[in-house]
Amino acid sequence: MKDLINKSAGFNRIEFWAATTIFVFIVFFFITEGIDDVSNIRTPNRWYFEQARIPFYYYQHYFFPQLIRYTFLFLAFLLLNFMVVPQLLKGQSLARNIFLIIATLVAGGFVFGVTDTYLKNYLFENFSTEQEAYNSFFQNSFLYAFWLLLMFGLYSVIKYLGVYLLSNAEAIQQKYSFVTHAGLAAIVLWMISVFLLLVGDADGEFIVGWGMVFLSGILLYWYSIYTLIPESLGKKKPFLYYLGRAALVMLIAFLPISFLVLLFLHHAEAGFGFSLFNVAFQLLITAPLSWVLFKRQMQGKEEVFVLKKELGRSNANFDFLRSQINPHFLFNALNTIYGTAIQEKAERTSEGIERLGDMMRFMLQENMQEKISLAREIEYLNNYISLQKLRTDPNPNVQIQAEIEQPLIQKQIAPMLLIPFVENAFKHGISFREPSHIKVGLELRDSTLYFDVYNSRHQKKENDPEKDKSGIGLVNVKQRLQLLYPGRHELIIRETGKEFFVHLTIQLL
């Protein structure tokens, strides 16, 4: 909830300036109206005073009462919207904020009651006593204040629901592909517009009509983007085919919408009239607009995808090239070979030099190719593990197990896609002072590669120069997998304080 409040900070600034602007315009309107004698004559409630034959004084019976009401509404909105509600959602100062809500309600009832005795002074003659008139005014004013408080509560729900939807639009779209950012924004706009019409005491028929037409347009847009338009693209005349199917959908929805309108208005002609207008509006406005938006969206996605793929591949290749020239690893390898040469005069030294030469040749020549044979990638993997074993085999605390099967069929794979996981295992999983283990498994079944790395974890010392370095990094590998094998791979990474596990499957074509 705190995160939601933080995300609404930008919207709060818009609210504040919008409310302040409206209030300033209202004050400016009243001041200019008070100066203009013609406007005084046209004051809305003047006619009621004249009908009741009661003297009407502009400032006493209209200007100051209305100005006080609007000033109170502005201040109450600032208090509740920017202090009380955020603190309540954070669970802060519960008792104080409940008191402020009750105090605002009471103050509102009192302010509306007092101002009504001036704005509606012409009604006093309808009551037998003054006390009866005051009781009626203040009873209605407290009910009005309570209704405004309920409307503000509804507004707050709409506001935070809208902020949540818009801030999580990408996550929602990943789960429900038919939901678009534009569609969510339209839903929020629809809720706010209906709310404003309710608060503004607009005509009931207009509210129902607006609500139905707007909501129907959003639903048709979603259905068009997700189903109607994609299914129409393969036809000879896709737009006409899509428009025909949209017309069929609206004809099917004609009676249900008529009955919904009828439930609110209790008027058969109004229900059918609104529904007929809705069909025409959606077919002439919403359907063509949805088609245009879909086309622009697809064009934009294609351009962004191509740019991201090329940029991502360039960055990834650059990072790989830079990371492979790793002096720390090369010096360690050479030091290992030098130590081995002192202990054993020929065999292990020659093996280490040969494997290191193969690895360097691979990094300089084949690393920059788009695809290489899986067998060659496995050969590099084996060379790396064998070279690391030269320095770990003498230590009984270190257990390294590699079960890497040679592929029986020829398959291509992006270079240097598997080694980062093994490099990460040796970097964080080996300690010459504590029991350590690494297990690497690889097999190819049909055209699916299964690759597993399981290793212990050890914290680096504070003075270790490699402590805060991640080498190639798992983030880079994830990026390459997304770019090179979208929808054709699964990467599962699990870790605890003592162990690290990687399971990768790739469908190789």
XYZ file of C-alpha atoms in Angstrom:
509
model
C 0.000 0.000 0.000
C 2.890 2.362 0.752
C 4.280 1.670 -2.708
C 0.894 2.572 -4.215
C 0.880 5.864 -2.310
C 4.393 6.655 -3.547
C 3.328 5.949 -7.133
C 0.402 8.376 -6.753
C 2.740 11.279 -5.902
C 2.757 12.546 -9.489
C -1.036 12.325 -9.683
C -1.295 14.217 -6.362
C 0.562 17.159 -7.853
C -1.860 17.227 -10.786
C -4.801 17.045 -8.360
C -3.478 19.897 -6.246
C -2.939 22.277 -9.135
C -6.230 21.297 -10.774
C -8.197 21.897 -7.549
C -6.345 25.149 -6.882
C -6.940 26.368 -10.438
C -10.655 25.583 -10.239
C -10.926 27.359 -6.883
C -9.093 30.448 -8.151
C -11.377 30.596 -11.204
C -14.445 30.337 -8.967
C -13.221 33.179 -6.748
C -12.376 35.251 -9.822
C -15.834 34.505 -11.254
C -17.598 35.650 -8.081
C -15.551 38.820 -7.800
C -16.126 39.860 -11.413
C -19.807 38.941 -11.102
C -20.116 41.111 -7.994
C -18.756 44.102 -9.870
C -21.128 43.631 -12.831
C -24.632 44.896 -12.039
C -26.112 42.913 -14.932
C -24.734 39.665 -13.458
C -26.314 40.535 -10.108
C -29.713 40.615 -11.745
C -29.094 37.180 -13.326
C -28.136 35.515 -10.011
C -29.660 31.962 -10.004
C -31.597 32.190 -6.707
C -32.817 35.795 -7.150
C -35.984 34.619 -8.899
C -37.085 32.558 -5.880
C -36.807 35.596 -3.589
C -38.835 37.705 -6.006
C -41.527 35.016 -6.205
C -41.732 34.938 -2.399
C -41.739 38.772 -2.347
C -38.711 38.881 -0.064
C -35.988 41.508 -0.572
C -32.876 40.025 -2.236
C -29.436 41.316 -1.354
C -26.756 39.968 -3.664
C -23.837 39.803 -1.236
C -25.901 38.575 1.708
C -28.057 36.031 -0.114
C -25.616 34.767 -2.755
C -22.016 36.072 -2.962
C -20.648 35.432 0.535
C -22.613 32.197 1.244
C -21.451 30.619 -2.013
C -17.866 31.829 -1.545
C -17.771 30.349 1.966
C -19.130 27.018 0.709
C -16.599 26.702 -2.093
C -13.721 27.770 0.187
C -14.720 25.102 2.704
C -14.970 22.440 -0.018
C -11.501 23.374 -1.321
C -9.889 23.262 2.136
C -11.695 20.031 3.086
C -10.508 18.393 -0.148
C -6.902 19.386 0.552
C -7.108 18.077 4.118
C -8.732 14.732 3.312
C -7.028 13.985 0.007
C -3.437 14.946 0.805
C -3.180 14.194 4.522
C -5.940 12.023 5.979
C -6.391 9.370 3.268
C -2.635 8.757 2.624
C -2.005 8.392 6.366
C -4.949 6.033 6.766
C -3.681 3.866 3.913
C -0.247 3.764 5.577
C -1.856 2.847 8.907
C -0.595 6.026 10.590
C -2.409 8.073 13.286
C -5.642 6.102 12.908
C -7.527 7.764 15.793
C -6.486 11.287 14.797
C -7.472 10.847 11.163
C -10.851 9.330 12.039
C -11.417 12.347 14.286
C -10.497 14.673 11.392
C -13.000 12.910 9.100
C -15.780 13.276 11.696
C -14.788 16.899 12.376
C -14.861 17.656 8.644
C -18.326 16.079 8.389
C -19.632 18.138 11.321
C -18.006 21.329 10.062
C -19.454 20.712 6.610
C -22.949 20.223 7.991
C -22.624 23.421 10.011
C -21.197 25.466 7.083
C -23.851 24.241 4.626
C -26.588 24.751 7.206
C -25.620 28.342 7.959
C -25.109 29.301 4.306
C -28.426 27.665 3.327
C -30.287 29.938 5.747
C -29.092 32.827 3.564
C -29.180 31.174 0.145
C -32.661 29.751 0.762
C -34.052 32.468 2.996
C -37.142 32.547 0.795
C -38.183 29.126 2.205
C -38.708 30.386 5.764
C -42.300 31.303 4.985
C -43.031 27.613 4.196
C -42.493 26.637 7.855
C -44.718 27.425 10.808
C -41.819 28.500 13.038
C -38.233 29.670 12.543
C -36.946 26.721 14.594
C -38.693 24.277 12.275
C -37.021 25.985 9.281
C -33.596 25.827 10.941
C -34.098 22.152 11.791
C -34.950 21.384 8.167
C -32.008 23.376 6.786
C -29.421 21.819 9.096
C -30.817 18.300 8.733
C -30.527 18.543 4.945
C -27.107 20.157 5.204
C -25.694 17.305 7.322
C -27.159 14.770 4.903
C -25.563 16.702 2.040
C -22.194 16.785 3.867
C -22.420 13.018 4.462
C -23.255 12.436 0.782
C -20.226 14.538 -0.262
C -18.034 12.509 2.096
C -19.270 9.293 0.494
C -18.571 10.739 -2.957
C -15.067 11.663 -1.836
C -14.571 8.086 -0.608
C -15.695 6.821 -4.014
C -13.302 9.265 -5.681
C -10.403 7.992 -3.537
C -11.180 4.396 -4.484
C -11.276 5.334 -8.181
C -8.056 7.341 -7.852
C -5.953 4.650 -6.185
C -7.473 1.927 -8.346
C -6.532 3.972 -11.396
C -2.999 4.569 -10.117
C -2.611 0.838 -9.425
C -3.863 -0.157 -12.872
C -1.723 2.339 -14.759
C 1.443 1.699 -12.721
C 1.077 -2.073 -13.181
C -0.086 -1.930 -16.793
C 2.866 -3.958 -18.091
C 2.462 -6.727 -15.506
C -1.300 -6.884 -16.134
C -0.741 -7.009 -19.890
C 1.741 -9.877 -19.509
C -0.899 -11.867 -17.627
C -3.856 -10.730 -19.723
C -2.599 -9.929 -23.210
C -5.839 -8.246 -24.286
C -5.393 -5.524 -21.655
C -3.526 -2.534 -23.078
C -2.191 0.598 -21.415
C -4.561 2.719 -23.503
C -7.489 0.510 -22.456
C -6.608 0.854 -18.765
C -6.280 4.617 -19.134
C -9.718 4.683 -20.789
C -11.227 2.684 -17.884
C -9.781 5.147 -15.368
C -11.023 8.101 -17.427
C -14.481 6.487 -17.648
C -14.671 6.034 -13.865
C -13.594 9.614 -13.196
C -16.007 11.061 -15.776
C -18.988 9.140 -14.356
C -18.004 10.255 -10.859
C -17.821 13.918 -11.905
C -21.222 13.665 -13.585
C -22.693 12.203 -10.379
C -21.134 14.905 -8.183
C -22.172 17.597 -10.644
C -25.782 16.387 -10.376
C -26.035 15.927 -14.145
C -29.203 14.683 -15.815
C -29.814 10.983 -15.092
C -30.403 10.080 -18.736
C -27.137 11.733 -19.747
C -25.176 9.885 -17.025
C -26.611 6.511 -18.045
C -26.099 7.182 -21.742
C -22.551 8.426 -21.286
C -21.650 5.530 -18.993
C -23.042 2.881 -21.351
C -21.571 4.322 -24.551
C -18.122 4.938 -23.052
C -17.944 1.503 -21.401
C -19.211 -0.260 -24.532
C -16.515 1.522 -26.536
C -13.773 0.318 -24.173
C -15.025 -3.284 -24.284
C -15.321 -3.228 -28.085
C -11.797 -1.762 -28.332
C -10.366 -4.559 -26.165
C -12.251 -7.275 -28.043
C -11.210 -5.804 -31.391
C -7.523 -5.543 -30.454
C -7.394 -9.036 -28.959
C -9.670 -11.041 -31.282
C -11.558 -9.321 -34.096
C -8.710 -7.493 -35.835
C -6.066 -10.287 -35.594
C -8.540 -12.799 -37.011
C -9.405 -10.421 -39.860
C -5.864 -9.774 -41.073
C -5.679 -12.954 -43.157
C -8.823 -12.161 -45.156
C -8.967 -10.580 -48.629
C -10.587 -7.395 -47.366
C -9.552 -7.368 -43.692
C -11.073 -4.026 -42.708
C -14.519 -4.799 -44.168
C -14.422 -8.284 -42.645
C -13.513 -6.787 -39.270
C -16.216 -4.112 -39.537
C -18.809 -6.785 -40.356
C -17.852 -8.844 -37.325
C -17.906 -5.739 -35.123
C -21.423 -4.962 -36.406
C -22.487 -8.518 -35.539
C -21.117 -8.096 -32.007
C -22.969 -4.813 -31.534
C -26.220 -6.314 -32.850
C -25.894 -9.167 -30.351
C -25.275 -6.622 -27.569
C -28.248 -4.446 -28.657
C -30.900 -6.087 -26.461
C -28.713 -6.588 -23.344
C -27.689 -2.913 -23.419
C -31.320 -1.875 -23.921
C -32.372 -3.852 -20.855
C -29.514 -2.377 -18.780
C -30.551 1.154 -19.701
C -34.158 0.215 -18.982
C -33.199 -0.876 -15.452
C -31.858 2.614 -14.717
C -34.356 4.787 -16.594
C -37.527 2.632 -16.521
C -38.407 3.868 -19.983
C -38.601 1.452 -22.913
C -38.178 4.048 -25.674
C -35.146 5.558 -23.936
C -33.569 2.119 -23.563
C -33.920 1.218 -27.248
C -32.955 4.738 -28.322
C -29.734 4.717 -26.314
C -28.887 1.226 -27.535
C -29.445 2.233 -31.172
C -27.269 5.316 -30.715
C -24.622 3.117 -29.064
C -24.508 0.760 -32.077
C -24.084 3.665 -34.490
C -21.425 5.342 -32.338
C -19.327 2.187 -31.909
C -19.446 1.262 -35.610
C -18.714 4.778 -36.877
C -16.192 5.902 -34.224
C -14.837 3.120 -31.968
C -14.383 0.349 -34.566
C -12.388 2.417 -37.118
C -10.378 4.043 -34.311
C -9.500 0.603 -32.889
C -8.307 -0.498 -36.342
C -6.036 2.561 -36.670
C -4.643 2.142 -33.156
C -3.982 -1.569 -33.736
C -2.074 -0.861 -36.961
C 0.036 1.835 -35.296
C 0.654 -0.404 -32.306
C 1.840 -3.296 -34.478
C 4.080 -1.024 -36.550
C 5.577 0.470 -33.409
C 6.147 -2.969 -31.859
C 7.936 -4.198 -34.967
C 10.226 -1.170 -35.054
C 10.963 -1.359 -31.327
C 11.596 -5.116 -31.514
C 14.091 -4.753 -34.351
C 15.882 -1.869 -32.632
C 15.990 -3.676 -29.286
C 17.238 -6.864 -30.875
C 20.030 -5.153 -32.760
C 20.981 -2.886 -29.861
C 20.763 -5.714 -27.340
C 22.849 -8.031 -29.496
C 25.487 -5.324 -30.050
C 25.671 -4.504 -26.343
C 25.716 -8.153 -25.350
C 28.480 -8.984 -27.836
C 30.497 -5.980 -26.706
C 30.117 -6.993 -23.057
C 31.145 -10.554 -23.878
C 34.169 -9.454 -25.871
C 35.276 -7.126 -23.089
C 34.614 -9.682 -20.337
C 36.512 -12.487 -22.054
C 39.773 -10.529 -21.945
C 39.939 -11.175 -18.204
C 43.485 -10.685 -16.917
C 42.569 -12.036 -13.494
C 41.505 -15.403 -14.968
C 44.431 -15.599 -17.387
C 47.011 -14.839 -14.692
C 45.426 -17.387 -12.363
C 45.511 -19.980 -15.140
C 49.149 -19.243 -15.962
C 50.090 -19.330 -12.287
C 48.330 -22.678 -11.975
C 50.222 -24.079 -14.969
C 53.496 -22.689 -13.551
C 52.882 -24.359 -10.202
C 51.997 -27.592 -11.929
C 55.209 -27.437 -14.005
C 57.237 -27.292 -10.797
C 55.445 -30.307 -9.309
C 55.150 -32.446 -12.463
C 57.508 -31.963 -15.313
C 55.368 -32.697 -18.415
C 51.912 -34.286 -18.629
C 49.634 -31.999 -16.643
C 51.529 -28.924 -17.783
C 51.140 -29.789 -21.454
C 47.468 -30.605 -20.910
C 46.866 -27.276 -19.220
C 48.668 -25.322 -21.921
C 46.753 -27.156 -24.670
C 43.362 -26.517 -23.077
C 44.181 -22.897 -22.388
C 45.261 -22.441 -26.004
C 41.986 -23.938 -27.252
C 39.997 -21.660 -24.993
C 41.812 -18.527 -26.090
C 41.426 -19.514 -29.743
C 37.696 -20.062 -29.166
C 37.281 -16.692 -27.477
C 39.097 -14.787 -30.189
C 37.737 -16.577 -33.270
C 34.383 -18.258 -32.628
C 32.983 -16.103 -29.856
C 31.850 -13.398 -32.290
C 29.938 -15.762 -34.588
C 26.165 -15.747 -34.406
C 25.878 -19.543 -34.124
C 28.399 -22.372 -33.627
C 28.036 -26.141 -33.344
C 26.861 -27.455 -29.983
C 29.802 -29.850 -29.993
C 32.222 -26.906 -30.126
C 30.455 -25.158 -27.243
C 30.665 -28.376 -25.211
C 34.366 -28.702 -26.033
C 34.989 -25.209 -24.648
C 32.948 -26.106 -21.561
C 35.028 -29.240 -20.971
C 38.280 -27.322 -21.456
C 37.235 -24.748 -18.890
C 36.237 -27.374 -16.309
C 39.416 -29.398 -16.891
C 41.571 -26.302 -16.519
C 39.846 -25.408 -13.257
C 40.332 -28.980 -12.005
C 44.100 -28.556 -12.329
C 44.044 -26.177 -9.393
C 41.261 -27.853 -7.377
C 42.081 -31.573 -7.659
C 44.877 -31.477 -5.059
C 42.378 -30.226 -2.461
C 40.199 -33.047 -0.991
C 37.575 -30.522 0.185
C 36.623 -29.676 -3.412
C 34.390 -32.089 -5.341
C 33.790 -31.393 -9.031
C 31.504 -33.628 -11.080
C 30.741 -33.108 -14.782
C 28.248 -35.272 -16.681
C 28.326 -33.689 -20.125
C 27.041 -35.849 -22.971
C 28.357 -35.418 -26.490
C 25.466 -34.690 -28.917
C 24.602 -37.460 -31.370
C 23.042 -34.999 -33.807
C 24.418 -31.745 -35.182
C 22.832 -28.696 -33.562
C 23.704 -25.011 -33.566
C 23.782 -22.771 -30.501
C 24.793 -19.191 -29.714
C 28.414 -19.151 -28.477
C 29.328 -18.588 -24.831
C 25.752 -19.174 -23.665
C 26.486 -21.944 -21.150
C 29.916 -21.045 -19.786
C 28.721 -18.038 -17.656
C 26.791 -20.396 -15.359
C 29.825 -22.645 -14.903
C 32.139 -19.664 -14.446
C 29.752 -18.316 -11.816
C 29.780 -21.703 -10.045
C 33.585 -21.796 -9.813
C 33.801 -18.179 -8.775
C 31.305 -18.385 -5.898
C 31.259 -22.128 -5.186
C 34.923 -22.946 -4.522
C 36.673 -22.443 -1.207
C 39.942 -24.193 -0.319
C 39.132 -23.862 3.382
C 35.562 -25.217 3.407
C 33.887 -28.244 1.776
C 32.860 -27.256 -1.743
C 31.081 -28.995 -4.580
C 30.136 -28.300 -8.185
C 28.027 -30.531 -10.400
C 27.474 -29.793 -14.099
C 25.064 -31.810 -16.232
C 24.239 -31.486 -19.932
C 22.232 -33.664 -22.299
C 20.414 -33.284 -25.606
C 17.096 -35.099 -26.041
C 15.530 -34.747 -29.470
C 16.104 -31.035 -30.106
C 15.917 -29.871 -26.492
C 19.046 -29.065 -24.523
C 18.929 -29.681 -20.760
C 21.656 -27.949 -18.759
C 22.044 -27.995 -14.951
C 24.624 -26.414 -12.666
C 24.575 -27.107 -8.938
C 27.178 -25.656 -6.592
C 27.927 -24.614 -3.050
C 28.146 -20.925 -2.153
C 30.855 -19.114 -0.201
C 31.090 -15.470 0.698
C 34.114 -13.617 -0.657
C 36.463 -11.858 1.713
C 36.212 -8.099 2.002
C 39.699 -7.654 0.522
C 39.049 -9.997 -2.421
C 39.445 -7.949 -5.650
C 36.726 -10.077 -7.287
C 34.194 -9.638 -4.454
C 32.037 -7.034 -6.182
C 32.677 -8.170 -9.758
C 30.272 -10.473 -11.529
C 32.256 -11.268 -14.706
C 29.887 -11.823 -17.620
C 26.966 -11.834 -15.250
C 23.683 -13.702 -15.184
C 21.804 -10.552 -16.196
C 23.632 -10.503 -19.527
C 22.904 -14.189 -20.109
C 19.193 -13.657 -19.418
C 19.181 -10.778 -21.912
C 20.806 -12.909 -24.617
C 18.375 -15.760 -24.000
C 15.431 -13.381 -24.405
C 16.860 -11.979 -27.625
C 18.060 -15.233 -29.206
C 15.513 -17.783 -27.954
C 12.253 -15.927 -27.224
C 9.576 -18.413 -26.176
C 11.999 -21.309 -26.723
C 13.826 -21.428 -23.406
C 13.162 -21.783 -19.702
C 15.616 -20.597 -17.055
C 15.080 -21.500 -13.413
C 17.474 -20.136 -10.786
C 17.168 -21.068 -7.127
C 19.536 -20.098 -4.350
C 19.906 -20.416 -0.604
C 22.548 -19.167 1.746
C 24.690 -22.246 1.058
C 23.738 -23.504 -2.426
C 22.996 -22.274 -5.933
C 21.052 -24.145 -8.608
C 20.521 -23.355 -12.317
C 18.260 -25.311 -14.670
C 18.163 -24.219 -18.322
C 16.281 -25.791 -21.223
C 16.616 -24.539 -24.808
C 14.755 -25.749 -27.865
C 17.422 -25.867 -30.586
C 16.151 -25.772 -34.161
